CSV table of C-alpha atoms and ligand atoms in Angstrom, one decimal:
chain,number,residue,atom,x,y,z
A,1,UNK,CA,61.6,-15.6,-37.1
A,2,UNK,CA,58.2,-16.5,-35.2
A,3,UNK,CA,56.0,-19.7,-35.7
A,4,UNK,CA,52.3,-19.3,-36.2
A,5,UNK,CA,50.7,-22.7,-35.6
A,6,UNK,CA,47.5,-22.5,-37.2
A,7,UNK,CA,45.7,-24.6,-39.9
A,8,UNK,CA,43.6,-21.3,-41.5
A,9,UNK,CA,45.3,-19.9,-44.2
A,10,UNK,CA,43.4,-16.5,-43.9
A,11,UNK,CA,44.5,-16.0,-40.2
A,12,UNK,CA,48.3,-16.6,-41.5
A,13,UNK,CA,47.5,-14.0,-44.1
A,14,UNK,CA,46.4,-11.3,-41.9
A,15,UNK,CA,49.3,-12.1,-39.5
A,16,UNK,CA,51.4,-11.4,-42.3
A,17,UNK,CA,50.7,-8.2,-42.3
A,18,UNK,CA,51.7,-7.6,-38.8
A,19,UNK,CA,54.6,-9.9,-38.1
A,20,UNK,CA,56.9,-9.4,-41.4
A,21,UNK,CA,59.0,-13.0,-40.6
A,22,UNK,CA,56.5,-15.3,-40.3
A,23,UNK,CA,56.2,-18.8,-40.5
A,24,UNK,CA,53.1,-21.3,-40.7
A,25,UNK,CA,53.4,-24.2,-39.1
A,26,UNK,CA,50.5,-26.9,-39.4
A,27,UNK,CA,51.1,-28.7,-36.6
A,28,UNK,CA,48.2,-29.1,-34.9
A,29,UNK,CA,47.2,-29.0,-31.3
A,30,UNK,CA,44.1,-30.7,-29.0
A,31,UNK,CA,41.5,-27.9,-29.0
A,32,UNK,CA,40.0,-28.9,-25.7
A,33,UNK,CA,36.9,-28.3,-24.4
A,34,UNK,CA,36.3,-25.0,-22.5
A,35,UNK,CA,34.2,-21.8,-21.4
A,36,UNK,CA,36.8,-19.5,-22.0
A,37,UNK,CA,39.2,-19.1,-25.5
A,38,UNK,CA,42.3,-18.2,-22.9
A,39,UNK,CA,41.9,-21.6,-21.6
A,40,UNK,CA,42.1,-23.4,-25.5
A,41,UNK,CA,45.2,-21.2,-25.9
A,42,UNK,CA,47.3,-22.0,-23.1
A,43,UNK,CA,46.4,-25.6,-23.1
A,44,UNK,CA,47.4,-25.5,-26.9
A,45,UNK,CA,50.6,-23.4,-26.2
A,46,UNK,CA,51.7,-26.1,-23.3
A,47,UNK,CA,51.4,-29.1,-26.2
A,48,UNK,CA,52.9,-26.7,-29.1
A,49,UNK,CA,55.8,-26.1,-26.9
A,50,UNK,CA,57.2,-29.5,-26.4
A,51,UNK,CA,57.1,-29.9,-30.4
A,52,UNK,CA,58.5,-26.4,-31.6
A,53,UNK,CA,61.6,-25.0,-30.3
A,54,UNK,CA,62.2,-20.7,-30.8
A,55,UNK,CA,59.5,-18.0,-30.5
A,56,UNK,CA,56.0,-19.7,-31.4
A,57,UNK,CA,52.3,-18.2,-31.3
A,58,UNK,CA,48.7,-19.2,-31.5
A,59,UNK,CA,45.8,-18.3,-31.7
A,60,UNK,CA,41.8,-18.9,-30.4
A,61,UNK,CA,39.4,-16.8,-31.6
A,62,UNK,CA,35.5,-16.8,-31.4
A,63,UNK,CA,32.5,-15.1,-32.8
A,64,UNK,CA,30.2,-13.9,-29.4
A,65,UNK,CA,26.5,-13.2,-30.9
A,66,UNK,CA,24.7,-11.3,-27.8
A,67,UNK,CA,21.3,-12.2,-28.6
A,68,UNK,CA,22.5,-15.6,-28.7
A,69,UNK,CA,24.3,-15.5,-24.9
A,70,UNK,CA,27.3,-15.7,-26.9
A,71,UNK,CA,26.8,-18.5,-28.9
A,72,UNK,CA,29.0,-19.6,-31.1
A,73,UNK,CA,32.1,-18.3,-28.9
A,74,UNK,CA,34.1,-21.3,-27.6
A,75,UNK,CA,32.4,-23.8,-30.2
A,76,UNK,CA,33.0,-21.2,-33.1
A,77,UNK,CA,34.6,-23.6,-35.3
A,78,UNK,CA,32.4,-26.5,-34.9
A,79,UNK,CA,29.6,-24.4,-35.6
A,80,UNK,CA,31.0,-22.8,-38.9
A,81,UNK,CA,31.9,-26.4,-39.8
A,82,UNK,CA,28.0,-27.6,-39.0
A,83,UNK,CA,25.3,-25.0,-40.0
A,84,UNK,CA,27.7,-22.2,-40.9
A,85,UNK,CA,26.7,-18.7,-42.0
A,86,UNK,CA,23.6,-19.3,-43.4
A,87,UNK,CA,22.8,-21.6,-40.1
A,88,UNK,CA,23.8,-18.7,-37.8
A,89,UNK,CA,21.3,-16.2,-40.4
A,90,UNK,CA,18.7,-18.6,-39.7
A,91,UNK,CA,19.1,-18.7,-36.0
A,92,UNK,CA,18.9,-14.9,-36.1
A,93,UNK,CA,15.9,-14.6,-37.8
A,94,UNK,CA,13.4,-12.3,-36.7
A,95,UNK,CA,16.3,-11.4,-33.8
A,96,UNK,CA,16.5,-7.3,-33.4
A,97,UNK,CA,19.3,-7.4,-31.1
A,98,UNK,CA,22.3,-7.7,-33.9
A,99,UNK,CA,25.2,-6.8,-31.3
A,100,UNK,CA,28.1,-9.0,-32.1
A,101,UNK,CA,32.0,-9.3,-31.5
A,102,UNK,CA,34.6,-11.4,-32.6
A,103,UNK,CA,37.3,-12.0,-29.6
A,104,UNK,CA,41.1,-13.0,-30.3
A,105,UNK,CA,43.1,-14.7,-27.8
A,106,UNK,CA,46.9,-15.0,-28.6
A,107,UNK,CA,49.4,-17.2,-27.0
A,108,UNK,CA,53.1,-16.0,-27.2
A,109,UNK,CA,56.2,-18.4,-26.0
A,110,UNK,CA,59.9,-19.0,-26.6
A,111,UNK,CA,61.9,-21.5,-24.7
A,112,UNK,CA,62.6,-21.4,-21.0
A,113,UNK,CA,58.8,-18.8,-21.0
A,114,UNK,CA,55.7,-19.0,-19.0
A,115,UNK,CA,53.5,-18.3,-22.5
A,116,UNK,CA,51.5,-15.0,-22.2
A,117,UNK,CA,48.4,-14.0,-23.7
A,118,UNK,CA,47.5,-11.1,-25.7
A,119,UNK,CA,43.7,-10.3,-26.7
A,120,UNK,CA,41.8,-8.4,-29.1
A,121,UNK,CA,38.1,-7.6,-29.5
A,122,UNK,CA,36.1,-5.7,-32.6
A,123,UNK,CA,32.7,-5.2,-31.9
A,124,UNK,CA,29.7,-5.0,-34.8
A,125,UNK,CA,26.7,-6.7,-36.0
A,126,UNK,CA,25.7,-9.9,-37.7
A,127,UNK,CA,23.6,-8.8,-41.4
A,128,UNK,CA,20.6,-10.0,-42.8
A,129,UNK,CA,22.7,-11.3,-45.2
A,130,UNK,CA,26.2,-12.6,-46.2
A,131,UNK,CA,27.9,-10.2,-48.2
A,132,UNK,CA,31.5,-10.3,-49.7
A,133,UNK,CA,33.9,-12.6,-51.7
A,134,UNK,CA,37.1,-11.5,-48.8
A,135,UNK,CA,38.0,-12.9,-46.1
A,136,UNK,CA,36.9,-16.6,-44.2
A,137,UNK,CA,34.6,-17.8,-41.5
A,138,UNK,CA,32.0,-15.6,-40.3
A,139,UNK,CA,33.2,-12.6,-42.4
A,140,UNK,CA,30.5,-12.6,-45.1
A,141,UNK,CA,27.9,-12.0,-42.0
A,142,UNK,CA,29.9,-9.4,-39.6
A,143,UNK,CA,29.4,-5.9,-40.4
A,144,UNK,CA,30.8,-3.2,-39.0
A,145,UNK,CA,29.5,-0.1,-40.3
A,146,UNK,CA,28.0,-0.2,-43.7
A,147,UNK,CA,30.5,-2.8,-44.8
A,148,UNK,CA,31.0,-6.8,-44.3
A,149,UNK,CA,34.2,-8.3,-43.1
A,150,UNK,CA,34.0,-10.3,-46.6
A,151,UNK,CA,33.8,-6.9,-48.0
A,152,UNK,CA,37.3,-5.5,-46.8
A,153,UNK,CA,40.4,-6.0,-48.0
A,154,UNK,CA,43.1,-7.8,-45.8
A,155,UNK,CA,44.5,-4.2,-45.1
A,156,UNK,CA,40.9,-2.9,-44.4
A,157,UNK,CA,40.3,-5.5,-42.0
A,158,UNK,CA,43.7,-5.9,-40.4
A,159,UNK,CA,43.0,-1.7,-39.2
A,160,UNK,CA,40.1,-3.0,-36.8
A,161,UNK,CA,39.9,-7.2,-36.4
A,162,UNK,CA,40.2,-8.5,-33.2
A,163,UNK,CA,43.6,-10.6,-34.4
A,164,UNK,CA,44.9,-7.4,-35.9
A,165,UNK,CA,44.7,-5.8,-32.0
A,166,UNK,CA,45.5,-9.1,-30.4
A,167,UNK,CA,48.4,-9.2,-32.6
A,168,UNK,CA,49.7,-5.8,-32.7
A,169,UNK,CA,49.3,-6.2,-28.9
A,170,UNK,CA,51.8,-9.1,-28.4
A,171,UNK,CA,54.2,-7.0,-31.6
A,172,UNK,CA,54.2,-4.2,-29.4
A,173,UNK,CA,55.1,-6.3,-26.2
A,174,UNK,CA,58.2,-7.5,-28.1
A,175,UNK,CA,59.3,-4.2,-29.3
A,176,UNK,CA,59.5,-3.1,-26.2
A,177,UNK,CA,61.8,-5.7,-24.5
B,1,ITT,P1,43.4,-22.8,-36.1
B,1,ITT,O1,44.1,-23.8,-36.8
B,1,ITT,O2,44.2,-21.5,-35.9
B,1,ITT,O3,42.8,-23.2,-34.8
B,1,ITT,P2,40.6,-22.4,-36.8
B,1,ITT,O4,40.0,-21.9,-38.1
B,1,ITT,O5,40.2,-23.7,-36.2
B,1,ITT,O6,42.2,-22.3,-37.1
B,1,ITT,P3,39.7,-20.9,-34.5
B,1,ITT,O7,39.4,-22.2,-33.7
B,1,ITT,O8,40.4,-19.9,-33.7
B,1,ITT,O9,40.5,-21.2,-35.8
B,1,ITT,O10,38.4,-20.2,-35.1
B,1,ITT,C1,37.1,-20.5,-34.6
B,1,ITT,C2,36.1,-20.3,-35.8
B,1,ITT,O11,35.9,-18.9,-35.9
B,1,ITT,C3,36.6,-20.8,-37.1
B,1,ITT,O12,35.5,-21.4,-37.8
B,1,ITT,C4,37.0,-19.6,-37.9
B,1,ITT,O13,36.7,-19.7,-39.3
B,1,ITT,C5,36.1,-18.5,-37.2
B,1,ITT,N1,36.9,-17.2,-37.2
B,1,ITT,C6,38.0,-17.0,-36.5
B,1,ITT,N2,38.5,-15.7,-36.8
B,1,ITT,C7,37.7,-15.2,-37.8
B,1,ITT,C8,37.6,-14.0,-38.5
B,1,ITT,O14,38.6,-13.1,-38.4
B,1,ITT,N3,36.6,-13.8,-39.4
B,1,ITT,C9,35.7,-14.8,-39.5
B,1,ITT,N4,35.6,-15.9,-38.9
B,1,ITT,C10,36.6,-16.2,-38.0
């Protein structure tokens, strides 16, 4: 059995399909403020662990917009939460530079660990326009190739996603103990 302790639904999803005994637990953790997303995660882990006893992940993920220095990236969720897709669209207007990544920092621990950190990255392009029902966040924007995150299903996106790497990253860490 491994805790996720998230608050997004669509992350536990996808992690379902990875990790087959899963269990969400929204706990809550202080997001603090950083440049990086390995810092968030290990300062979350450090809280998480002194709450949860038994093997326990989270996860920080960001959405790095080149043209924008990599704005969102650390303040990803405040900035879905404030102008959101449509926001983003708008600061991208009349941008040609579309490069774009999403970045996936996992944080792995089990009592008496140091926690370790397992990333993922998927590089693509933010649209002209949202596209897609699938999916959360930023989805409906990404593309990679002709299609929209928000146009793949979970087992579409789980092949290439930044969390899908991060994830089978740290799954293939534990395999191999
Ligand atoms: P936690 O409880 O796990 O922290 P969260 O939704 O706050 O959930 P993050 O801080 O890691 O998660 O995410 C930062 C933002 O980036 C947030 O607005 C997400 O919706 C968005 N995001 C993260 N992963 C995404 C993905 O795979 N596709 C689209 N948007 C994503």
């Amino acid at each position: 059995m491994l805790y996720f302790v998230t608050g997004n639904k669509g992350k536990f999803m996808e992690a379902q399909g990875i990790f087959k005994d899963l269990m969400q637990k929204n706990i809550g953790y202080t997001e603090i403020q950083a440049d990086t997303l390995e810092e968030v995660a290990a300062y979350g882990m450090k809280e998480v662990m002194e709450r949860l006893r038994g093997p326990v992940m989270l996860e920080d993920a960001g959405l790095f917009i080149e043209a924008l220095q990599g704005f969102p990236g650390v303040y990803s969720a405040y900035v879905q939460k404030t102008i959101g897709n449509s926001g983003i669209l708008r600061l991208m207007e009349g941008v040609q530079n579309r490069k774009a990544y999403f970045r996936s920092v996992v944080a792995y621990a089990e009592p008496g660990m140091e926690p370790r950190l397992f990333k993922g990255e998927v590089h693509g392009r933010i649209g002209f326009e949202a596209r897609g029902t699938k999916g959360f966040g930023y989805d409906q924007i990404f593309y990679v190739g002709e299609k929209s995150l928000g146009e793949m299903d979970l087992v579409e996106k789980n092949i290439i996603s930044h969390r899908a790497a991060s994830m089978k990253a740290l799954k293939e860490w534990l395999d191999g103990r």
